[in-house]
Coordinates of C-alpha atoms and ligand atoms in Angstrom, one line a residue:
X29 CA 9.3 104.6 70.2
X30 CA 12.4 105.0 67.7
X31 CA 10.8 106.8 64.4
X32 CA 14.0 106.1 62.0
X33 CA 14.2 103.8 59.5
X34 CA 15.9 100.5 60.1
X35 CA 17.4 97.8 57.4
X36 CA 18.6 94.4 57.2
X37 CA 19.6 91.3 55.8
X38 CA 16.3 88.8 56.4
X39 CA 17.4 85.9 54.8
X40 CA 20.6 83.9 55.9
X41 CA 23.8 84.7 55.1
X42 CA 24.6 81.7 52.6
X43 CA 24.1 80.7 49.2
X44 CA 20.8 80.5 48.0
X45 CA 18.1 81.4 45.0
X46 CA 16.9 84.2 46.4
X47 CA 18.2 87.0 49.5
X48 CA 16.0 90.0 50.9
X49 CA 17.0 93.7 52.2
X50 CA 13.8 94.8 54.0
X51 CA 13.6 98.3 55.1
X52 CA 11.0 99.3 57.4
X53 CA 10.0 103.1 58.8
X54 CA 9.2 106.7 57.7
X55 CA 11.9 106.7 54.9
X56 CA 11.7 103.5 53.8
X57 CA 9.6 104.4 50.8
X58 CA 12.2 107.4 49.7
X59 CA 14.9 105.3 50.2
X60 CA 13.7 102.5 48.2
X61 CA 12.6 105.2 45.4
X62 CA 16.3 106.2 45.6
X63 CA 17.8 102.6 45.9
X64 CA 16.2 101.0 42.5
X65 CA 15.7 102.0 39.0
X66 CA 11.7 101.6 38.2
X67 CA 8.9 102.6 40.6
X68 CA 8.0 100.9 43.2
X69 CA 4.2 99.7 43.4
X70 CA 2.2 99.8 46.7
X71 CA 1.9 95.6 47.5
X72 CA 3.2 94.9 44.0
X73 CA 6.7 93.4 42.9
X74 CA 9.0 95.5 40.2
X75 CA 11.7 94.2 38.5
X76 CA 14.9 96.4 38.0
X77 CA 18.2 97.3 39.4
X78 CA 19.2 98.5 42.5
X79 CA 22.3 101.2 42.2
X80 CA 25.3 101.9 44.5
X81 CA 24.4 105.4 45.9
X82 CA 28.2 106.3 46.0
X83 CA 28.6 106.1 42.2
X84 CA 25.6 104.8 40.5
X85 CA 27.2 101.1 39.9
X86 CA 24.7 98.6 39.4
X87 CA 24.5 96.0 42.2
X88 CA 22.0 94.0 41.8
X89 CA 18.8 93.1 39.0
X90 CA 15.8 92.7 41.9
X91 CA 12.5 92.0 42.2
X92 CA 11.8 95.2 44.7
X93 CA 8.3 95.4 46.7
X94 CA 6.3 98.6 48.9
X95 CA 4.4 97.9 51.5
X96 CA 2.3 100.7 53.1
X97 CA 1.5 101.3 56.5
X98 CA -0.4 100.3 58.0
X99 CA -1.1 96.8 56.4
X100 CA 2.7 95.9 56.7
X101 CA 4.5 93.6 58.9
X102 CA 6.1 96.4 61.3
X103 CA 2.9 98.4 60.5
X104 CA 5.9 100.9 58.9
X105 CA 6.1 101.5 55.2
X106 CA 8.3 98.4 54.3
X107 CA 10.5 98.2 51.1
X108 CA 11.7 94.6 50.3
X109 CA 14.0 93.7 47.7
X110 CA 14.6 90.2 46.5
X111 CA 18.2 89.9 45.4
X112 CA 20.4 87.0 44.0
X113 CA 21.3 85.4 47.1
X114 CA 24.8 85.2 48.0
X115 CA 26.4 87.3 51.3
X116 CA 28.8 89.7 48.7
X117 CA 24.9 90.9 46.8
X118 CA 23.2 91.7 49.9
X119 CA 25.9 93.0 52.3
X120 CA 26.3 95.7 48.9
X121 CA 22.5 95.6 48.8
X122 CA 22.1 96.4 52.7
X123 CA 25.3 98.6 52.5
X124 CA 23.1 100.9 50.0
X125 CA 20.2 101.1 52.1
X126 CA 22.6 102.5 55.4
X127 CA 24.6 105.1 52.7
X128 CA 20.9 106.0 51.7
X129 CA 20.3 106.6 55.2
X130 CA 18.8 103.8 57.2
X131 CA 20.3 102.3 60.4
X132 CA 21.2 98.7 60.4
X133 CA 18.3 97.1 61.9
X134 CA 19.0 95.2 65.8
X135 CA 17.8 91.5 66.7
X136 CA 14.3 91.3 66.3
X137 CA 13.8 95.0 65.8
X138 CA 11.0 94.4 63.1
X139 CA 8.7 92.0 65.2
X140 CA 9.6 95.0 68.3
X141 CA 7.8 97.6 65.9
X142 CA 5.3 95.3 65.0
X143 CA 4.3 94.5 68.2
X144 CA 4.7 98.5 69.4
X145 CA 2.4 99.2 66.5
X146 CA 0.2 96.9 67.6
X147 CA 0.3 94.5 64.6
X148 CA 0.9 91.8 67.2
X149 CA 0.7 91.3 70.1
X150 CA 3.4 90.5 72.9
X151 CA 2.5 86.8 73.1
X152 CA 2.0 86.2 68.9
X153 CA 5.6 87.8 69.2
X154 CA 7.1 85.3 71.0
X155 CA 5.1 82.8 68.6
X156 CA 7.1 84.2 65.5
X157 CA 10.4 83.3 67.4
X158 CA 9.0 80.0 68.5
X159 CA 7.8 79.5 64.8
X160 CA 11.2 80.0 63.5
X161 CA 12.7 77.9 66.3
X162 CA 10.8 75.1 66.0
X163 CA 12.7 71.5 65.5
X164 CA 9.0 69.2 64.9
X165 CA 6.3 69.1 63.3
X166 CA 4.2 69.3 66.2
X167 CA 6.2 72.6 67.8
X168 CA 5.8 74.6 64.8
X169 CA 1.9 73.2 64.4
X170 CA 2.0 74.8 68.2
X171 CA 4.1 78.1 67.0
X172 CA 1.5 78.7 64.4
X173 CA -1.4 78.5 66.5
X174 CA 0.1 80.8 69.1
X175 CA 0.5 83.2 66.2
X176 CA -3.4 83.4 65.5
X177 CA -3.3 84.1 69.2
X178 CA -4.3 81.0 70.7
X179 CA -2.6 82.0 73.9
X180 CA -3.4 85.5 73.9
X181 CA -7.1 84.8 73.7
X182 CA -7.3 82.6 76.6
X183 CA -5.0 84.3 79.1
X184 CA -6.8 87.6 77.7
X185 CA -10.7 86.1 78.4
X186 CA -9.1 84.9 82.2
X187 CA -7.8 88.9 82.2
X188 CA -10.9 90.4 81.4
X189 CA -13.0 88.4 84.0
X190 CA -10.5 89.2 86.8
X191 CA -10.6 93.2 85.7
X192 CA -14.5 92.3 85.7
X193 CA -14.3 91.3 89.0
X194 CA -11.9 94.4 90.3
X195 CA -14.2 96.8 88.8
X196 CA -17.0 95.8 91.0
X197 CA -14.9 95.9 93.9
X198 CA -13.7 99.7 93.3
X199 CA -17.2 100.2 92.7
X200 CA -18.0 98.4 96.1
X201 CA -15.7 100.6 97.7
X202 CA -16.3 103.9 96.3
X203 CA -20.5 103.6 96.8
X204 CA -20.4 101.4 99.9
X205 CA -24.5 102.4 100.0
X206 CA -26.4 100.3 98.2
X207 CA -26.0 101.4 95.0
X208 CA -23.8 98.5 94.5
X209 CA -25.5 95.7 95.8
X210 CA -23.2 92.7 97.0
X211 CA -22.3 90.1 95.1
X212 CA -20.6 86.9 95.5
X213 CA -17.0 86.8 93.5
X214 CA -16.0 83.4 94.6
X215 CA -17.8 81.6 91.4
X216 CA -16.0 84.4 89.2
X217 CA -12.4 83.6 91.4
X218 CA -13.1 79.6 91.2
X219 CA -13.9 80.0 87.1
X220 CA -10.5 82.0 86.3
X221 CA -8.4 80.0 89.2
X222 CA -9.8 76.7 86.9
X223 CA -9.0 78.2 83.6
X224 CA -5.5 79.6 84.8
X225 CA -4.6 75.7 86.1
X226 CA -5.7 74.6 82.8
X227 CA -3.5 77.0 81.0
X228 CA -0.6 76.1 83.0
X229 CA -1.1 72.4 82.4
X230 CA -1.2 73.3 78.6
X231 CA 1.7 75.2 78.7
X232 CA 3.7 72.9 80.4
X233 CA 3.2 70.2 77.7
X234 CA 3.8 73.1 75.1
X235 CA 7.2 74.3 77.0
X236 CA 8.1 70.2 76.3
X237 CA 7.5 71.3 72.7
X238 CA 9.1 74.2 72.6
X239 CA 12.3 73.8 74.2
X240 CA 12.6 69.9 73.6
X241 CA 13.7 67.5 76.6
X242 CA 17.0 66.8 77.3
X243 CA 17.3 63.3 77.6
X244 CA 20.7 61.5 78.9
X245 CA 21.2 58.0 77.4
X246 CA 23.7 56.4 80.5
X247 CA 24.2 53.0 81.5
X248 CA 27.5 51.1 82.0
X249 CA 29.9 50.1 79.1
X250 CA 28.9 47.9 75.8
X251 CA 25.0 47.9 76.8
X252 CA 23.6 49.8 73.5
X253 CA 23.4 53.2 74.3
X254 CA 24.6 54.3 70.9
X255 CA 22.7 51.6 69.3
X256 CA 19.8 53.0 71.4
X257 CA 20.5 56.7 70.5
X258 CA 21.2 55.7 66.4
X259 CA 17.9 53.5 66.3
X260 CA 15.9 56.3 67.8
X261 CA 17.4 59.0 65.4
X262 CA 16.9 56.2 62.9
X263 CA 20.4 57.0 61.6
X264 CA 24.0 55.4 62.0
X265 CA 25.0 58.8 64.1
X266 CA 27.1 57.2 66.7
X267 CA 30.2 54.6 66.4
X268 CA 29.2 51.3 67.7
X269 CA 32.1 48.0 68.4
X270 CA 31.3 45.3 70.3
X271 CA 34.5 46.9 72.2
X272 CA 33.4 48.5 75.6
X273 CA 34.4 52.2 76.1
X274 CA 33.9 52.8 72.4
X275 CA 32.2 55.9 72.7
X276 CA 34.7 58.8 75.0
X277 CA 33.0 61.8 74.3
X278 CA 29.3 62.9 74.8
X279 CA 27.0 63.2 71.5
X280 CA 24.2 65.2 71.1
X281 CA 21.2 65.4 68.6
X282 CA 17.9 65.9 68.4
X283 CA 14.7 63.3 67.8
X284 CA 11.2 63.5 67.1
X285 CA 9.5 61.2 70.0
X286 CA 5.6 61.5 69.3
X287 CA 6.4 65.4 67.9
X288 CA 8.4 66.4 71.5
X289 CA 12.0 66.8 70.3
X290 CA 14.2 65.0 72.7
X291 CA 17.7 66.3 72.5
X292 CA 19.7 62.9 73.4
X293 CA 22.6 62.9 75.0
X294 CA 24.8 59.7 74.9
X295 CA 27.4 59.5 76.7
X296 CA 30.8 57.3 77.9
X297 CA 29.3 53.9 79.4
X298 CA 30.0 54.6 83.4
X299 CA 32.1 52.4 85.1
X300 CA 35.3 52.9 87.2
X301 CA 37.4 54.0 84.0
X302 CA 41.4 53.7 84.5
X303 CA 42.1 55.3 81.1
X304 CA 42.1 59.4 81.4
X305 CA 40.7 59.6 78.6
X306 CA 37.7 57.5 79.5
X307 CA 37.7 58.9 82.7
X308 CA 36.7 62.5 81.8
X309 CA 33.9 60.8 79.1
X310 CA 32.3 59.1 82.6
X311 CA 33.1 62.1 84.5
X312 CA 30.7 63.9 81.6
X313 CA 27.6 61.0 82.0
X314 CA 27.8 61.7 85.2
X315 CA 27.1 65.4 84.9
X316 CA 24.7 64.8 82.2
X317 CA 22.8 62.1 84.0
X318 CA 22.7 64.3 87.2
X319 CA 21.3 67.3 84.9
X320 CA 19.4 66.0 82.1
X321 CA 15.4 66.4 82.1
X322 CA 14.7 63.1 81.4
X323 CA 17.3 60.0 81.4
X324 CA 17.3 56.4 79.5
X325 CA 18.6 53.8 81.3
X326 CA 20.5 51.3 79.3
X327 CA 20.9 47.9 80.3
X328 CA 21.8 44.6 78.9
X329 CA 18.7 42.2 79.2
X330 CA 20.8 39.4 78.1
X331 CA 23.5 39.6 81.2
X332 CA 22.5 39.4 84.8
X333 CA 22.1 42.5 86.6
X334 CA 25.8 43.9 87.8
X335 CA 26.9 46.2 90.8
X336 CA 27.3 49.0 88.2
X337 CA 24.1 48.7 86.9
X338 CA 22.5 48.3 90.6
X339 CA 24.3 51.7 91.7
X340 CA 23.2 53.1 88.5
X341 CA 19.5 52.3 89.2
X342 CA 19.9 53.8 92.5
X343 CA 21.2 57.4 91.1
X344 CA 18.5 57.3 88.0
X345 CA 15.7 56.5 91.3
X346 CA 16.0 60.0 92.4
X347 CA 15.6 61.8 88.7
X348 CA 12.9 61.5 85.7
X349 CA 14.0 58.3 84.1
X350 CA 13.0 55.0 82.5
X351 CA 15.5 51.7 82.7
X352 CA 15.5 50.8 79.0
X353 CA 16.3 47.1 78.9
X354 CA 18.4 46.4 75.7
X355 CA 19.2 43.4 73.4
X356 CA 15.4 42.0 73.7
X357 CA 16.4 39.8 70.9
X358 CA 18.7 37.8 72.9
X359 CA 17.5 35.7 76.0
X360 CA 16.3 37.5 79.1
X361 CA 18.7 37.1 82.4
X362 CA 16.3 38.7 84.9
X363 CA 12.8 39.9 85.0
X364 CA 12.2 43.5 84.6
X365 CA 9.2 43.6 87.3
X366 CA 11.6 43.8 90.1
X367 CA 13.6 46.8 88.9
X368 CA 12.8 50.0 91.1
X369 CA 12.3 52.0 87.6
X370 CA 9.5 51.4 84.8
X371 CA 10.8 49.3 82.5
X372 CA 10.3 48.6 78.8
X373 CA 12.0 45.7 76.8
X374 CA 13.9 47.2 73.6
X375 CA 16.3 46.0 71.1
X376 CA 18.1 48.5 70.0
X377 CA 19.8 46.0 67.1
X378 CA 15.8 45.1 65.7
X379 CA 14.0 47.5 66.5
X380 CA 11.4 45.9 68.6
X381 CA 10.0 47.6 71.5
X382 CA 10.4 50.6 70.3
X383 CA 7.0 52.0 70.4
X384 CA 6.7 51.2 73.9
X385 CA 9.6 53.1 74.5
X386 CA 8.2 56.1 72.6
X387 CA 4.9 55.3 74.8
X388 CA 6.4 55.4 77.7
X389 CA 8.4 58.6 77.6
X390 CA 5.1 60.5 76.5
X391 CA 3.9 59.1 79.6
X392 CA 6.4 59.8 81.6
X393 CA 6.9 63.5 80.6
X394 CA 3.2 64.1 81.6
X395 CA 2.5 64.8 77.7
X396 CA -0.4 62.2 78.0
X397 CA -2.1 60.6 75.3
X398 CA -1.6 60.3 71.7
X399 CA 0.7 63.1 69.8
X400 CA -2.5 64.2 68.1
X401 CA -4.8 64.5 71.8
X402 CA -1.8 65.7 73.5
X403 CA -1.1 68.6 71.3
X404 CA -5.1 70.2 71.3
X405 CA -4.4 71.0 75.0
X406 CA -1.0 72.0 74.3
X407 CA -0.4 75.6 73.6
X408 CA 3.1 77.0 73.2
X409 CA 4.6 79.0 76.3
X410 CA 7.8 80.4 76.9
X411 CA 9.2 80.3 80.1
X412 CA 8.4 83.4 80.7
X413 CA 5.0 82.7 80.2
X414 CA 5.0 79.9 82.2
X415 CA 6.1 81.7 84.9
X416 CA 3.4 84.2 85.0
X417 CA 0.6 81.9 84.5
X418 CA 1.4 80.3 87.6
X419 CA 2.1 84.1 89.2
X420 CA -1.2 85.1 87.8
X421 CA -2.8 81.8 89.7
X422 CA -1.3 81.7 92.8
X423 CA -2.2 85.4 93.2
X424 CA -6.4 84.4 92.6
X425 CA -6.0 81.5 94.9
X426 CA -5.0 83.9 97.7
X427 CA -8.0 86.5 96.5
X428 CA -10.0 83.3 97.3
X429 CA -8.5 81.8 100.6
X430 CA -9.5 85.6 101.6
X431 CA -12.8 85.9 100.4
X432 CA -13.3 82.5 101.9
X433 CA -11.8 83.8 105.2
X434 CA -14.5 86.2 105.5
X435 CA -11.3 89.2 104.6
X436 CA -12.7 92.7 103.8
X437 CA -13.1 92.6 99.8
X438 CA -10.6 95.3 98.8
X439 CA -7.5 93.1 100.2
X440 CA -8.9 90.5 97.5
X441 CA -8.3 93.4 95.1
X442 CA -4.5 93.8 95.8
X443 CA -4.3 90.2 94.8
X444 CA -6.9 90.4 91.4
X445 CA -4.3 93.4 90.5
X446 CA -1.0 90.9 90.6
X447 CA -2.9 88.4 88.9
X448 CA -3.9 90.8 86.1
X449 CA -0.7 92.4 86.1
X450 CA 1.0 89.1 85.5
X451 CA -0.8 88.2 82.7
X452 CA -0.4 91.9 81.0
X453 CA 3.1 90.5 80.9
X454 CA 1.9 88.0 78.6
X455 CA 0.0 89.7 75.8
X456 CA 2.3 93.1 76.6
X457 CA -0.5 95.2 78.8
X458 CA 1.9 95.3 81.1
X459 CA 5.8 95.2 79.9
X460 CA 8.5 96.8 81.2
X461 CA 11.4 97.8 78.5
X462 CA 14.0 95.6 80.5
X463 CA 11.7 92.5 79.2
X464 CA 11.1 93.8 75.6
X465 CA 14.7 93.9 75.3
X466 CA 15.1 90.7 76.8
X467 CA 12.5 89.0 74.9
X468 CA 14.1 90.6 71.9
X469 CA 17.7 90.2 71.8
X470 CA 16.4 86.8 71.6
X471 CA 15.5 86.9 67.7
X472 CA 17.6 87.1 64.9
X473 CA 18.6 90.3 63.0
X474 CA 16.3 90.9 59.9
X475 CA 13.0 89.5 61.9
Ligands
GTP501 N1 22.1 41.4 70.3 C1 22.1 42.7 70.4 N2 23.3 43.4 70.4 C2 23.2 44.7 70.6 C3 22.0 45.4 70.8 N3 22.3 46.7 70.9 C4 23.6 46.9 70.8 N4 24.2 45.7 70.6 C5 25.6 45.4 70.5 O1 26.3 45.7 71.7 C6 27.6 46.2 71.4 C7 27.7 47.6 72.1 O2 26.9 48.5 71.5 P1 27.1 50.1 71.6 O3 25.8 50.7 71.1 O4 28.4 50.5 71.1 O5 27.1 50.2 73.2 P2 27.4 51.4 74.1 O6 26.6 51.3 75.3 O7 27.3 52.7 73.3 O8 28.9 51.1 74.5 P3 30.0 52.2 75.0 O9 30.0 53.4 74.1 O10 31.3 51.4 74.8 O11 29.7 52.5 76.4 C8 27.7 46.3 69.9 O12 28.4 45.1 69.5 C9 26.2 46.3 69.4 O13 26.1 45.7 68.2 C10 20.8 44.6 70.8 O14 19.7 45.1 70.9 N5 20.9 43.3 70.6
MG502 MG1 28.6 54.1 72.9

């Protein structure tokens, strides 16, 4: 654990009412006694001036503010001072604070110490970052909950009933007499297996959240796909001519569908381009429709089907997607129960259908329900976190095919360890420093 003092800029670097300096460690209070003219008050704001160390030059009238340890964000004496916000003021006002002594501060070095002080813990830091991150409503409504711990509380109650369970096996194992009488740890196994799939089927909708879904808008030339993408962003983002090939290049932004930000992705209707330039714009829907989480498929409901359309369905068959039948407004030209995809009747020009489209994305990305149902089992997972969950249960479903196997009871504890190592990586019981630093870098500097 580093013991110096760090400082940073925690605002961004723009214009704006009001820019903090925060300083946070051992010296943080002498430094701020040294920065600013008035003394500073322990949780209390002071107005006054912050001088230039080098020759006592004002730079700044503040609003300056101590925090003791250990009630602090880092759990570090903290010194904050609210400057005029513009980039000259605080790069000065930060410049100070590193001539006083402090060292400029790395990427998310402040929610590092809080979590090493135990302020937070490893998965309520993540839920800072995701807090910040967060493009909806509904992600940051998750964020926030996972920063009262929502996470760590259940993957912590599954953690204590597999160390519960490893306990009595050590014991099992060191008095094999009877002073441990035998017990039957299958209900235990089959409680924590249960609450781990439940976890993972919450973070999976969260992850959705979290990291939005990227969603390719494709279909052949003139069909609506940036009427499509503009309707859903409910904004004239995209150029749209009643000329095919109008848009070349591929456009992305994000959209609120139901609280899950969708980042769509239209693109250069496909067909068998001539133009170059056209050419690369279909060479890019073709990438995007091959890589994108979740695809719209645009097609004209007013025109019979066409081969391009037909080889089109045939590609989207294979990935997540939903044939999105445009211009609903105009008269049908084939029935959309025979497509090979789910279909839902839009038009993109009025409007209509476009709840059912929102409906039936929810559906298909598994985020079942109404926004509101959907997000109480939600909870917001990284990855990461993700990743062990399902670690974490795969590892207790082997402790039970054993157990069920009729296996001596300390190779089920080999597995119970994994499981509760993997979920140590989640609340930070078990972190290496390769993964602090990765989890980290990931912040910005100054949080
Ligand atoms: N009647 C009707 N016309 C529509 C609808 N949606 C789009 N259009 C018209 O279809 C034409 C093409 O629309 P765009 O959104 O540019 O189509 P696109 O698929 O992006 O076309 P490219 O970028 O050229 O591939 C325009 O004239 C739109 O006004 C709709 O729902 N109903
Ligand atoms: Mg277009």
């Amino acid at each position: 654990m580093k013991d110096d003092t760090i400082a940073a800029i925690a605002t961004p670097l723009g214009l704006g009412g009001v820019g903090i300096v925060r300083i946070s460690g051992p010296e943080a209070r002498a430094m701020g006694a040294a920065l600013f003219d008035r003394p500073l008050g322990d949780h209390r704001l002071v107005y006054g001036g912050i001088h230039d160390p080098a020759d006592g030059s004002i730079i700044d009238h503040a609003l300056g503010a101590l925090m003791l340890a250990p009630h602090t964000y880092t759990g570090e004496d903290v010194v904050e001072f609210q400057c005029h916000g513009g980039p000259v003021v605080l790069r000065r006002a930060l410049g100070a604070t590193l001539a006083a002594g402090a060292r400029a501060a790395e990427a998310g070095e402040f929610t590092l110490r809080a979590f090493l002080n135990r302020r937070l813990d490893l998965a309520q830091a993540e839920a800072v970052l995701a807090t910040i991150a967060a493009q909806t409503d509904a992600a940051q409504r998750l964020a926030i909950a996972g920063l009262e711990g929502s996470l760590s509380r259940r993957v912590g109650e599954v953690r204590r009933t597999l160390l519960d369970v490893l306990a009595y096996l050590s014991a099992r194992v060191d008095f094999p007499d009877d002073d441990v009488p035998p017990d039957d740890i299958r209900p235990q196994l089959t409680a924590a297996h249960d609450a781990l799939a439940r976890l993972l089927a919450g973070a999976t909708v969260g992850a959705l959240y979290r990291e939005g879904v990227r969603t390719a808008i494709v279909g052949r030339p003139n069909v609506g796909k940036s009427s499509l993408l503009n309707r859903m962003l409910e904004r004239e983002r995209a150029i749209v001519t009643a000329v095919p090939g109008t848009t070349r290049d591929v456009i992305e932004e994000t959209a609120s569908v139901r609280g899950v930000p969708l980042v769509l992705i239209d693109t250069a209707g496909i067909n068998e381009a001539i133009d170059p330039v056209e050419r690369l714009g279909v060479e890019r829907s073709r990438a995007a429709l091959r890589s994108a989480d979740l695809i719209l498929l645009v097609l004209d409901g007013s025109t019979p089907l066409s081969a391009d359309d037909r080889a089109l369905l045939e590609a989207a068959g294979e990935r997540p997607a939903i044939a999105v039948v445009n211009k609903a407004d105009l008269s049908p030209a084939f029935e959309t129960a025979a497509l090979p995809l789910s279909a839902v009747r839009v038009s993109a020009l009025t409007g209509v259908g476009m709840e059912e489209l929102a409906d039936a994305i929810v559906a298909r990305l598994g985020a079942h329900g109404s926004g509101a149902s959907s997000l109480e089992q939600a909870l917001m997972a990284s990855a990461r976190q993700v990743d062990a969950i399902r670690r974490a249960r795969l590892a207790v479903e082997e402790a039970l095919r054993g157990v069920a196997a009729g296996a001596p009871e300390d190779m089920a504890g080999v597995d119970l360890a994994e499981a509760v190592r993997a979920l140590g990586e989640i609340t930070g019981e078990d972190v290496t420093e390769d993964l602090l630093d990765a989890i980290f870098s990931r912040f910005c500097i100054g949080k």
